[in-house]
Amino acid sequence: MRRKGERPIVTPPEPWTEAHPIARAMREGDGWLYAWLRQRTTPMHVIERKAKIGRARLDDLWRGAEPTEEEIERLAALWKQPPEALAASIAYERALRAIE
């Protein structure tokens, strides 16, 4: 909670690396979407409302469907991340699955 007149503290997003908490969660077995949801503690109804991605489409993404560029941009904006970070996490998950 901010007091009247206080400015919000702006923190830059953490750059995507293999040491990123999302990458660690994916190495432990989470998919890219679940890793982001868990790290950012975002309820599904918030994603539906703010990112304008329906529940059925979220279920498809959860099961491994390919996200569109627009969906990546919407989710990135919701989580205040560059779209490149989400795209990199998706590519990282694919690479991890290819190894297994």
mmCIF file of C-alpha atoms in Angstrom, residues 5-57:
data_model
loop_
_atom_site.group_PDB
_atom_site.id
_atom_site.type_symbol
_atom_site.label_atom_id
_atom_site.label_comp_id
_atom_site.label_asym_id
_atom_site.label_seq_id
_atom_site.Cartn_x
_atom_site.Cartn_y
_atom_site.Cartn_z
ATOM 1 C CA GLY A 5 1.987 11.286 -2.831
ATOM 2 C CA GLU A 6 4.394 8.339 -2.741
ATOM 3 C CA ARG A 7 5.738 7.151 -6.041
ATOM 4 C CA PRO A 8 5.832 3.449 -6.819
ATOM 5 C CA ILE A 9 9.194 1.743 -6.750
ATOM 6 C CA VAL A 10 10.026 0.657 -10.267
ATOM 7 C CA THR A 11 12.062 -2.511 -10.437
ATOM 8 C CA PRO A 12 13.378 -3.692 -13.800
ATOM 9 C CA PRO A 13 12.519 -7.231 -14.842
ATOM 10 C CA GLU A 14 15.106 -9.882 -14.103
ATOM 11 C CA PRO A 15 16.877 -10.824 -17.344
ATOM 12 C CA TRP A 16 16.185 -14.320 -18.666
ATOM 13 C CA THR A 17 19.000 -16.767 -17.993
ATOM 14 C CA GLU A 18 19.206 -20.424 -17.036
ATOM 15 C CA ALA A 19 19.539 -19.227 -13.426
ATOM 16 C CA HIS A 20 16.159 -17.437 -13.570
ATOM 17 C CA PRO A 21 13.603 -18.796 -11.063
ATOM 18 C CA ILE A 22 11.292 -19.722 -13.963
ATOM 19 C CA ALA A 23 14.065 -21.817 -15.548
ATOM 20 C CA ARG A 24 14.680 -23.560 -12.246
ATOM 21 C CA ALA A 25 10.980 -24.401 -11.941
ATOM 22 C CA MET A 26 10.995 -25.830 -15.465
ATOM 23 C CA ARG A 27 14.029 -27.983 -14.675
ATOM 24 C CA GLU A 28 12.034 -29.345 -11.732
ATOM 25 C CA GLY A 29 9.246 -30.402 -14.109
ATOM 26 C CA ASP A 30 6.891 -27.432 -14.513
ATOM 27 C CA GLY A 31 5.727 -26.340 -17.948
ATOM 28 C CA TRP A 32 6.471 -22.766 -19.022
ATOM 29 C CA LEU A 33 2.954 -21.481 -18.309
ATOM 30 C CA TYR A 34 2.694 -23.098 -14.875
ATOM 31 C CA ALA A 35 6.181 -21.890 -13.953
ATOM 32 C CA TRP A 36 5.226 -18.285 -14.772
ATOM 33 C CA LEU A 37 1.859 -18.606 -13.008
ATOM 34 C CA ARG A 38 3.482 -20.035 -9.905
ATOM 35 C CA GLN A 39 6.322 -17.499 -9.822
ATOM 36 C CA ARG A 40 4.037 -14.504 -10.386
ATOM 37 C CA THR A 41 1.175 -15.935 -8.273
ATOM 38 C CA THR A 42 -1.379 -14.942 -10.893
ATOM 39 C CA PRO A 43 -4.868 -16.440 -10.546
ATOM 40 C CA MET A 44 -6.428 -17.725 -13.765
ATOM 41 C CA HIS A 45 -9.361 -15.315 -13.566
ATOM 42 C CA VAL A 46 -6.913 -12.397 -13.564
ATOM 43 C CA ILE A 47 -5.268 -13.690 -16.723
ATOM 44 C CA GLU A 48 -8.665 -14.151 -18.337
ATOM 45 C CA ARG A 49 -9.687 -10.605 -17.486
ATOM 46 C CA LYS A 50 -6.462 -8.639 -17.956
ATOM 47 C CA ALA A 51 -4.711 -10.577 -20.722
ATOM 48 C CA LYS A 52 -8.026 -11.402 -22.412
ATOM 49 C CA ILE A 53 -7.129 -15.052 -22.911
ATOM 50 C CA GLY A 54 -10.078 -17.381 -22.366
ATOM 51 C CA ARG A 55 -10.067 -20.329 -19.980
ATOM 52 C CA ALA A 56 -10.305 -22.852 -22.813
ATOM 53 C CA ARG A 57 -7.272 -21.328 -24.539
#
